[in-house]
Amino acid sequence: MSDITLSVKGLRKTIGKKEIIKGLDFDLKRGEVFGFLGPNGAGKTTTIRMLVGLIKPSSGSIEIGGYNVRKNFTKAMSQMGCIVENPELYSYLTGWENLEHFARMLPEVDRAYMEYVVDLVRLNERIHDQVKTYSLGMRQRLGIAQALLGKPKVLILDEPTNGLDPMGIREMRNFIRYLAEEEGLTVLVSSHLLSEIQLMCDRVAIISKGAVIKVDYVENLLAMQERVIWQVEPRETAKDILSEVTSVVEGPDGALITPYIENAASSWNRLLVEKGVEVKEMNRKLPALEDLFLELTGGESID
Amino acid sequence: MINLVKNEMLKIVRKKRILVVAGIIAVLVALFTYSQFREIERRLERFGDVDWRTTLQQQIIDTQNRITSSGISDEWKSELQLRIQQQQYYLDNDVNPMEPGAPTFVRTFAEHSINLFLPLMVMVVAADMVSSERSAGTVKLLLTRPVKRWRVLMSKYITLILSVSVIVVLFGLLSYLISGLIFGYQGWTAPVITGFNVEGNELNTNTVQMIPQWQYLLMEFSLVWFVALIVGTITFMLSVLIRNTPAGMGVMLAALISGAILSSMVSSWESAKYLFMINLNLTGYLSGQAPPIEGMTLGFSLLVLTIWGIAALIVSFAVFIRQDIY
């Protein structure tokens, strides 16, 4: 049994004459959280809908747990749980009835496991209330409970923190990490926020205009682009000193910007202080998605 | 499959659709029962407690007077003439066409509901069976289960058949129980005449049969059920094709109402007989009404409706299985 749980090869989708997805390739491994990063309209949702069998690809193949989604739909689907966009459940049914409803569409889910899942997403107290009385966070959690019912190997979550409050976002993040690390699931998460991907994913695919422009470990990507922002006095002296050891750019508000290199940054600081420069502020700054895009696409804007 | 049907039934029940339909039927039955009750009272006041034969005779004379009066269309005239011939036949055979009692009420009520009221009730259930899943987005969850799409749709269609059956039974039961409070529950075995053959302007009575009312009702309700099922199937197709439920309902409503209107004015447009909405009045063939277009028979209408139903079903499945869900 290979470690690859989801494999996408040459995936394309053409609507009318317009090619929306232009040949995607990527593999997901067991136990990892994989981020799907791109601005709105990059093709994230279309791709996810093809992965879960809602949209038929124009060409290319998708395998989940070794089963082709088109040729072996039911087998592939039984390896996968998903939430596509918002967790839209039957609002006129209770949480429990919703779970029962989806359990009936799976081959044998026992009651004990349903209760276990409810426990896992901590909905025990409200599970017998109608879904229309749920908060967005609760709906999101019920959505995940529903996705976990079939004991999937792959969990696909489209914008899972969309609309959640900071507390909810943190909870969701921890939960996703837990599922990957403790339960060994592969989790595919899409987002348009780099900060979010950075906090919960191991690897990330950056997509733009229907094509993957980079697949890499999150650390590598960030290292490429992470910056230190210096607020120093006097500025000119500091700039001279720093430019001897690294590249310096002048930022707005009289700041200096250098790359972030883990061990070097503190020594640069020492250097500055020793030469009598007053270091008022030293900030590590993560790149914005825009910066990453600019870097990766060589100046092409997101739009 | 049973589990899937169970899911769909749960949705229908929880959306309280059947309850709404039952409520509407109950209110309407009460309304018609009361109006008929008033009608009988008025007749009693005018003519006193007379034999039904006298009343029927009086009706025939009334109708004859209407025919001779000027200003009515030829079509209407020939229809009235048919009615007179029929009433005369009842009179000659000493059979009361309006034997008082709940079964008679049910019979006439079903006759008048078959082409508009019952289809509307079926629509209440069928119109959003698929489209509501799409507008609520739940279709995305439904179609990402390890269940083939055709099975999902089939479970919905089976649920539709069950719901239609429940509605037809409720219709019969409610109208029987409620009208019986006023008219009494007797009259199951009263004779009813069926098998009139309309040829041109003439009523052919050669094939006429006299059967007990319960038997007539059984035949009538089979036809009612069939019409309800076909209307349900076509609505079901619209629900697959049109994502927006009100739009789908609008289309179906327009078709049904145009059918009701066209039926009374298309006698010269012959190819209209292939439209499903012209063929809904199946009970008319039992009671011996003139068909909307000359030459239409019960067999013809059944065939047309069956073809429409099968076509709708094929379109529904073909579209639903291939559709990309955005």
XYZ file of C-alpha atoms in Angstrom:
629
model
C 0.000 0.000 0.000
C 1.573 3.228 -1.098
C 1.573 6.368 0.980
C -0.127 8.357 -1.715
C -3.803 8.747 -0.902
C -4.874 11.188 -3.566
C -3.280 11.585 -6.932
C -4.130 14.101 -9.622
C -2.675 13.854 -13.083
C -3.089 16.253 -15.971
C -6.404 17.532 -14.733
C -8.127 19.908 -17.126
C -11.509 21.519 -17.373
C -12.783 23.473 -20.305
C -16.081 25.277 -20.207
C -17.172 26.427 -23.610
C -13.950 27.579 -25.186
C -12.406 28.749 -21.975
C -9.896 26.537 -20.237
C -10.517 27.023 -16.556
C -8.156 24.420 -15.169
C -5.003 24.007 -17.171
C -3.435 20.687 -16.322
C -2.945 20.129 -12.615
C -0.637 17.498 -11.168
C -0.113 16.779 -7.497
C -0.034 13.924 -5.002
C -1.200 13.877 -1.406
C 0.377 11.650 1.201
C -1.001 9.901 4.215
C -1.038 11.968 7.406
C -0.317 15.325 5.853
C -2.283 18.526 5.696
C -2.055 19.853 2.194
C -2.889 23.455 1.461
C -4.465 24.629 -1.702
C -3.611 28.275 -1.942
C -4.755 30.780 -4.476
C -6.712 33.972 -4.825
C -10.444 33.885 -5.392
C -11.183 32.725 -8.899
C -7.932 30.833 -9.315
C -9.813 27.571 -9.783
C -9.616 26.151 -6.271
C -13.289 25.369 -5.930
C -13.605 24.034 -9.467
C -10.684 21.701 -8.806
C -12.140 20.543 -5.521
C -15.477 19.881 -7.199
C -13.716 17.723 -9.727
C -11.913 15.853 -6.956
C -15.204 14.986 -5.267
C -16.974 14.054 -8.487
C -19.386 16.977 -8.731
C -17.831 18.244 -11.962
C -16.607 16.038 -14.744
C -13.034 16.845 -15.792
C -12.452 17.467 -19.487
C -9.343 15.330 -19.264
C -6.893 13.946 -16.738
C -7.337 11.508 -13.915
C -8.073 11.658 -10.208
C -7.425 8.724 -7.937
C -8.520 8.576 -4.337
C -7.102 5.703 -2.318
C -6.130 4.085 -5.596
C -9.603 4.274 -7.141
C -10.361 6.407 -10.145
C -13.137 8.891 -9.406
C -14.780 8.511 -12.790
C -14.385 4.806 -13.369
C -14.876 3.646 -9.830
C -16.991 6.394 -8.338
C -18.467 4.606 -5.331
C -15.192 3.037 -4.235
C -13.339 6.331 -4.603
C -16.036 8.221 -2.727
C -16.030 5.784 0.157
C -12.385 6.746 0.766
C -13.228 10.401 1.020
C -15.161 12.887 3.132
C -15.674 16.461 2.097
C -17.186 19.849 2.642
C -17.500 21.882 -0.514
C -17.847 25.582 0.203
C -20.228 26.079 3.063
C -21.412 23.131 5.103
C -24.924 23.157 3.711
C -26.937 20.689 5.712
C -30.678 20.181 5.977
C -31.655 23.064 8.212
C -35.082 21.642 8.993
C -33.593 18.458 10.426
C -31.668 18.138 13.686
C -27.932 17.630 13.708
C -28.386 13.999 14.604
C -30.942 13.429 11.847
C -28.537 14.958 9.373
C -25.886 12.509 10.468
C -28.349 9.627 10.275
C -29.331 10.781 6.813
C -25.746 10.651 5.557
C -24.984 7.483 7.483
C -27.803 5.774 5.575
C -25.978 6.582 2.374
C -22.894 4.699 3.550
C -22.374 1.008 3.950
C -22.934 0.397 7.650
C -22.158 3.089 10.130
C -22.917 2.026 13.660
C -24.455 4.232 16.276
C -21.417 4.087 18.531
C -19.241 5.508 15.801
C -21.743 8.299 15.144
C -21.652 9.193 18.808
C -17.876 9.084 18.728
C -17.817 11.536 15.824
C -20.264 13.861 17.557
C -17.977 13.737 20.561
C -14.982 14.492 18.408
C -16.488 17.711 17.068
C -17.938 18.509 20.500
C -21.553 18.899 19.490
C -22.994 16.574 22.145
C -25.156 19.200 23.797
C -26.811 20.556 20.701
C -26.887 17.537 18.410
C -30.647 17.065 18.825
C -31.498 20.674 17.993
C -32.539 21.752 14.525
C -29.627 22.809 12.380
C -31.235 26.163 11.612
C -30.570 27.160 15.229
C -26.837 26.408 14.897
C -24.118 29.017 14.667
C -21.840 28.954 11.659
C -19.079 27.366 13.713
C -21.404 24.578 14.807
C -22.538 23.988 11.262
C -18.937 23.785 10.195
C -18.271 21.212 12.909
C -21.366 19.236 11.977
C -20.157 19.341 8.408
C -16.887 17.792 9.492
C -18.682 15.180 11.583
C -20.670 14.283 8.481
C -17.483 14.075 6.427
C -15.875 11.762 8.968
C -18.813 9.330 9.102
C -17.458 7.083 6.388
C -14.064 6.733 8.093
C -12.363 8.336 5.114
C -8.690 8.275 4.277
C -8.884 11.668 2.661
C -10.712 14.687 3.977
C -11.311 17.570 1.591
C -12.257 20.889 3.143
C -12.970 23.938 1.031
C -12.229 27.125 2.989
C -12.880 25.473 6.358
C -12.340 28.611 8.419
C -14.463 30.852 6.241
C -16.764 32.922 8.410
C -15.515 31.584 11.711
C -14.486 33.853 14.582
C -10.869 33.786 15.815
C -11.692 31.221 18.481
C -13.399 29.020 15.947
C -10.527 29.376 13.519
C -8.053 28.235 16.135
C -10.225 25.309 17.126
C -10.608 24.262 13.523
C -6.895 24.488 12.973
C -6.077 22.330 15.973
C -8.719 19.855 14.953
C -7.356 19.527 11.449
C -3.834 19.002 12.828
C -5.203 16.392 15.181
C -6.926 14.499 12.389
C -3.751 14.364 10.338
C -1.328 13.610 13.125
C -3.347 11.307 15.375
C -5.828 9.736 12.994
C -3.476 9.593 10.024
C -5.864 11.254 7.627
C -4.830 13.171 4.583
C -6.451 16.577 4.745
C -6.746 18.866 1.765
C -7.535 22.423 2.785
C -8.151 25.270 0.402
C -7.718 28.886 1.336
C -6.967 32.286 -0.057
C -5.131 33.299 3.133
C -1.460 32.503 3.360
C -1.418 33.007 7.128
C -3.991 30.282 7.501
C -2.189 27.811 5.280
C 1.054 28.566 7.050
C -0.415 27.692 10.411
C -1.958 24.366 9.557
C -0.420 22.858 6.472
C 2.657 20.780 5.850
C 2.760 21.257 2.140
C 1.096 23.692 -0.134
C 0.219 24.032 -3.783
C -0.061 27.561 -5.035
C -2.433 27.918 -7.907
C -3.178 30.848 -10.083
C -5.387 31.123 -13.132
C -6.023 27.415 -13.211
C -2.456 26.216 -13.026
C -0.235 25.053 -10.172
C 2.696 27.422 -10.007
C 4.455 25.767 -7.117
C 4.147 22.779 -4.794
C 6.443 22.830 -1.807
C 6.769 22.507 1.950
C 5.435 25.523 3.726
C 8.740 26.270 5.494
C 10.598 26.385 2.218
C 8.140 28.762 0.668
C 8.151 31.067 3.621
C 11.882 31.024 4.034
C 12.112 32.221 0.497
C 10.099 35.244 1.219
C 10.313 36.009 4.904
C 11.607 39.480 5.754
C 12.963 41.426 8.702
C 11.813 44.984 9.069
C 14.176 47.262 10.970
C 13.358 50.558 12.592
C 16.792 52.020 13.281
C 18.452 55.325 14.096
C 20.465 56.646 12.322
C 19.222 55.062 9.203
C 21.988 55.727 6.747
C 24.664 54.219 9.008
C 22.548 51.172 9.608
C 21.921 50.745 5.931
C 25.627 50.813 5.190
C 26.364 48.281 7.898
C 23.625 45.900 6.835
C 24.347 46.101 3.156
C 27.783 44.723 3.876
C 26.270 41.466 5.158
C 23.008 41.150 3.267
C 20.715 42.880 0.809
C 18.830 45.893 2.090
C 15.833 47.678 0.701
C 14.305 50.861 2.008
C 10.742 50.356 3.037
C 7.975 52.825 3.833
C 8.065 54.921 7.050
C 11.842 54.959 7.020
C 12.167 51.253 7.645
C 14.862 48.996 6.295
C 13.970 45.576 4.959
C 16.299 42.606 4.793
C 15.665 38.935 4.183
C 15.160 36.773 7.239
C 17.825 34.152 7.784
C 17.264 32.292 10.968
C 20.714 32.378 12.595
C 22.045 35.469 10.928
C 19.397 37.980 11.933
C 20.453 38.175 15.573
C 24.088 38.588 14.641
C 23.177 41.473 12.335
C 21.408 43.016 15.257
C 24.498 42.624 17.456
C 26.580 44.201 14.730
C 24.302 47.217 14.570
C 24.259 47.685 18.327
C 28.034 47.375 18.557
C 28.464 50.110 15.939
C 26.267 52.414 18.002
C 23.057 52.156 15.979
C 19.891 52.291 18.012
C 17.642 49.406 17.064
C 14.087 50.462 17.964
C 12.219 47.670 16.341
C 12.994 44.432 14.629
C 10.092 42.627 13.070
C 9.900 39.335 11.330
C 7.367 39.726 8.600
C 5.695 36.953 6.715
C 5.235 37.642 3.086
C 1.760 38.515 1.926
C 0.216 36.248 -0.631
C 0.652 39.045 -3.123
C 4.409 39.098 -2.547
C 4.648 35.371 -2.979
C 2.711 35.605 -6.149
C 4.829 38.390 -7.483
C 7.901 36.383 -6.718
C 6.590 33.141 -8.161
C 4.920 34.461 -11.237
C 7.589 37.021 -11.907
C 5.432 40.092 -11.631
C 2.120 38.814 -12.870
C -0.659 40.333 -10.824
C -3.289 38.281 -9.073
C -6.397 40.033 -10.272
C -32.205 1.800 -1.938
C -34.676 1.458 0.919
C -32.400 3.613 3.051
C -32.262 6.266 0.373
C -36.044 6.309 0.033
C -36.267 6.560 3.806
C -34.096 9.682 3.640
C -36.295 11.259 1.015
C -39.495 10.421 2.886
C -37.994 11.985 5.995
C -37.381 15.206 4.078
C -40.927 15.329 2.699
C -42.421 14.659 6.124
C -40.199 17.179 7.867
C -40.939 19.839 5.290
C -44.587 19.223 6.249
C -45.605 19.157 2.599
C -48.116 16.312 2.927
C -49.651 18.101 5.883
C -50.117 21.268 3.842
C -51.741 19.275 1.046
C -54.049 17.509 3.514
C -54.980 20.873 5.007
C -55.823 22.392 1.638
C -57.903 19.371 0.638
C -59.790 19.421 3.952
C -60.619 23.119 3.646
C -61.762 22.784 0.042
C -63.892 19.721 0.765
C -65.543 21.525 3.661
C -66.191 24.488 1.377
C -67.764 22.420 -1.398
C -69.738 20.306 1.023
C -71.235 23.416 2.502
C -72.034 24.965 -0.870
C -73.705 21.776 -2.049
C -75.605 21.590 1.192
C -76.897 25.127 0.611
C -77.833 24.214 -2.948
C -79.935 21.304 -1.727
C -81.592 23.480 0.880
C -82.458 26.091 -1.735
C -83.971 23.444 -3.946
C -86.028 22.167 -1.060
C -87.295 25.674 -0.426
C -88.228 26.212 -4.053
C -89.731 22.872 -4.978
C -90.435 21.310 -1.653
C -89.416 17.784 -0.822
C -89.908 16.274 -4.250
C -88.781 13.075 -5.844
C -85.381 13.178 -7.639
C -87.168 12.247 -10.864
C -89.129 15.466 -10.760
C -85.965 17.441 -10.142
C -84.147 15.774 -12.982
C -87.101 16.365 -15.279
C -87.073 20.006 -14.282
C -83.335 20.202 -15.037
C -83.860 18.750 -18.486
C -86.532 21.321 -19.229
C -84.282 24.102 -17.942
C -81.466 22.989 -20.220
C -83.763 22.744 -23.197
C -84.881 26.303 -22.606
C -81.267 27.405 -22.553
C -80.562 25.737 -25.877
C -83.412 27.495 -27.623
C -82.426 30.860 -26.231
C -80.290 32.835 -28.630
C -76.699 33.895 -28.129
C -75.021 30.669 -27.125
C -72.283 29.086 -29.168
C -72.822 25.977 -31.242
C -70.244 24.093 -29.247
C -71.889 24.856 -25.969
C -75.231 23.978 -27.533
C -74.112 20.518 -28.578
C -72.604 19.916 -25.158
C -75.897 20.813 -23.505
C -77.679 18.520 -25.912
C -75.412 15.688 -24.867
C -76.165 16.394 -21.253
C -79.890 16.220 -21.895
C -79.544 12.911 -23.671
C -77.567 11.556 -20.777
C -80.008 12.775 -18.145
C -82.841 11.370 -20.178
C -81.093 8.031 -20.211
C -80.743 8.096 -16.445
C -84.423 8.987 -16.163
C -85.496 6.249 -18.539
C -83.525 3.674 -16.601
C -84.781 4.942 -13.268
C -81.268 5.636 -11.948
C -80.577 8.685 -9.811
C -77.390 10.324 -11.130
C -76.952 12.217 -7.916
C -77.786 9.637 -5.277
C -77.241 11.609 -2.076
C -74.329 10.448 0.073
C -70.608 10.828 0.552
C -69.578 8.432 -2.253
C -71.436 10.513 -4.802
C -69.778 13.634 -3.481
C -66.365 11.983 -3.740
C -67.171 10.917 -7.283
C -68.103 14.359 -8.536
C -65.351 16.069 -6.564
C -62.701 13.801 -8.089
C -64.191 14.433 -11.524
C -63.764 18.155 -11.117
C -60.321 17.970 -9.499
C -58.535 15.697 -11.901
C -57.257 18.269 -14.358
C -56.313 21.142 -12.100
C -56.732 20.851 -8.362
C -55.045 17.490 -7.828
C -52.167 18.247 -10.200
C -51.600 21.416 -8.174
C -51.435 19.415 -4.958
C -48.953 17.011 -6.532
C -46.905 20.002 -7.601
C -46.610 21.185 -4.016
C -44.670 18.024 -3.250
C -42.846 17.431 -6.523
C -41.742 20.900 -7.560
C -38.815 21.272 -5.193
C -37.739 17.660 -4.742
C -34.540 18.164 -6.697
C -34.319 21.928 -7.106
C -34.430 22.583 -3.352
C -31.343 20.436 -2.883
C -29.617 22.518 -5.476
C -30.681 25.898 -4.140
C -29.822 24.875 -0.563
C -26.519 23.396 -1.696
C -27.184 20.062 -0.007
C -26.912 18.379 -3.381
C -23.142 18.685 -3.012
C -23.237 16.450 0.034
C -25.787 14.137 -1.504
C -23.737 13.490 -4.629
C -20.361 13.031 -2.952
C -21.463 9.894 -1.090
C -20.453 6.484 -2.365
C -23.815 6.191 -4.104
C -24.275 6.455 -7.842
C -26.220 9.437 -9.064
C -28.950 7.445 -10.759
C -29.676 5.729 -7.450
C -30.022 9.068 -5.707
C -32.487 10.272 -8.327
C -34.311 6.933 -8.372
C -34.837 7.140 -4.618
C -36.340 10.562 -5.114
C -38.635 9.293 -7.842
C -39.809 6.352 -5.770
C -40.538 8.813 -2.987
C -42.526 10.872 -5.458
C -44.625 7.834 -6.411
C -45.287 7.136 -2.737
C -46.199 10.751 -2.036
C -48.539 10.912 -5.015
C -50.259 7.755 -3.790
C -50.585 9.183 -0.302
C -52.072 12.389 -1.704
C -54.636 10.529 -3.812
C -55.643 8.355 -0.864
C -55.853 11.381 1.412
C -57.953 13.124 -1.203
C -60.450 10.265 -1.326
C -60.458 9.676 2.407
C -60.807 13.286 3.473
C -63.544 14.100 0.992
C -65.439 10.963 2.025
C -65.145 11.588 5.758
C -65.892 15.307 5.695
C -68.758 15.285 3.205
C -70.248 12.278 4.971
C -70.876 14.433 8.036
C -73.561 16.246 6.044
C -74.683 13.796 3.369
C -74.255 10.544 5.271
C -71.881 7.745 4.390
C -74.323 5.603 2.397
C -74.473 5.088 -1.317
C -71.601 2.709 -2.095
C -73.814 0.357 -4.028
C -75.961 2.935 -5.824
C -75.912 2.222 -9.558
C -73.910 4.482 -11.846
C -74.088 4.468 -15.593
C -70.881 4.492 -17.550
C -69.697 3.703 -21.046
C -71.451 6.474 -22.934
C -69.962 6.916 -26.336
C -69.945 10.360 -27.804
C -70.112 10.326 -31.580
C -70.366 13.751 -33.030
C -73.340 15.311 -31.404
C -74.957 12.001 -30.652
C -74.806 9.984 -27.524
C -74.301 6.351 -28.288
C -75.790 4.241 -25.527
C -75.088 0.810 -26.987
C -72.022 0.239 -24.863
C -73.545 1.575 -21.678
C -73.118 -0.395 -18.489
C -74.659 -0.006 -15.103
C -72.196 -0.635 -12.272
C -72.284 -0.096 -8.519
C -70.796 3.160 -7.377
C -67.874 1.590 -5.485
C -66.697 -0.037 -8.652
C -66.989 3.221 -10.512
C -65.022 4.978 -7.776
C -62.292 2.375 -8.003
C -61.909 2.973 -11.718
C -62.112 6.702 -11.269
C -59.401 6.775 -8.620
C -57.077 4.609 -10.676
C -57.329 7.215 -13.403
C -56.885 10.038 -10.891
C -53.764 8.336 -9.537
C -52.380 7.888 -13.020
C -52.900 11.527 -13.935
C -51.340 12.625 -10.633
C -48.327 10.413 -11.296
C -47.766 11.780 -14.801
C -48.131 15.379 -13.656
C -45.753 14.553 -10.794
C -43.220 13.063 -13.209
C -43.281 16.086 -15.479
C -42.943 18.424 -12.484
C -40.067 16.236 -11.299
C -38.314 16.737 -14.617
C -38.734 20.504 -14.340
C -37.303 20.296 -10.846
C -34.187 18.656 -12.287
C -33.915 21.071 -15.195
C -34.697 24.350 -13.468
C -32.626 25.120 -10.405
C -35.021 27.780 -9.240
C -38.099 26.211 -7.607
C -40.554 29.097 -8.150
C -39.561 29.252 -11.829
C -40.190 25.526 -12.214
C -43.528 25.815 -10.479
C -44.426 28.737 -12.723
C -43.778 26.728 -15.860
C -45.864 23.800 -14.620
C -48.645 26.066 -13.430
C -48.771 27.792 -16.794
C -48.957 24.413 -18.548
C -51.782 23.172 -16.312
C -53.838 26.333 -16.541
C -53.359 26.637 -20.281
C -54.520 23.009 -20.466
C -57.693 23.850 -18.596
C -58.351 26.831 -20.839
C -57.377 25.147 -24.097
C -59.576 22.134 -23.405
C -62.631 24.301 -23.889
C -61.510 25.979 -27.089
C -59.277 23.724 -29.168
C -61.840 21.526 -30.845
C -60.677 22.773 -34.240
C -56.904 22.601 -33.564
C -56.466 18.892 -33.908
C -52.776 18.380 -33.103
C -53.328 19.907 -29.660
C -54.465 16.459 -28.627
C -50.822 15.442 -28.283
C -50.258 17.948 -25.477
C -50.302 16.305 -22.070
C -52.417 19.007 -20.453
C -55.272 18.457 -22.887
C -55.395 14.784 -21.909
C -55.702 15.124 -18.162
C -59.463 14.848 -17.939
C -59.553 11.041 -17.965
C -62.620 10.758 -15.761
C -64.584 12.568 -18.453
C -64.400 9.386 -20.527
C -66.025 7.444 -17.684
C -68.880 9.841 -17.109
C -69.461 10.377 -20.816
C -68.402 13.981 -21.366
C -67.501 15.071 -24.854
C -63.693 15.023 -25.240
C -61.956 18.366 -25.928
C -61.081 17.216 -29.447
C -63.201 14.868 -31.473
C -61.851 11.365 -31.768
C -59.934 11.351 -28.496
C -60.522 8.201 -26.488
C -59.509 6.920 -23.097
C -56.885 4.673 -24.671
C -55.472 7.530 -26.695
C -55.184 9.809 -23.667
C -53.569 7.088 -21.575
C -51.035 6.505 -24.340
C -50.219 10.187 -24.741
C -49.766 10.617 -20.989
C -47.602 7.496 -20.726
C -45.315 8.726 -23.485
C -44.999 12.125 -21.831
C -44.235 10.480 -18.505
C -41.552 8.177 -19.892
C -39.959 11.014 -21.864
C -39.876 13.206 -18.744
C -38.267 10.416 -16.779
C -35.600 9.799 -19.412
C -34.765 13.504 -19.597
C -34.597 13.743 -15.790
C -32.143 10.889 -15.451
C -30.014 11.798 -18.456
C -29.588 15.362 -17.262
C -29.119 14.576 -13.581
C -26.432 11.963 -14.164
C -24.332 14.136 -16.468
C -24.833 17.537 -14.934
C -21.846 19.430 -13.507
C -22.739 20.787 -10.095
C -21.380 24.280 -9.510
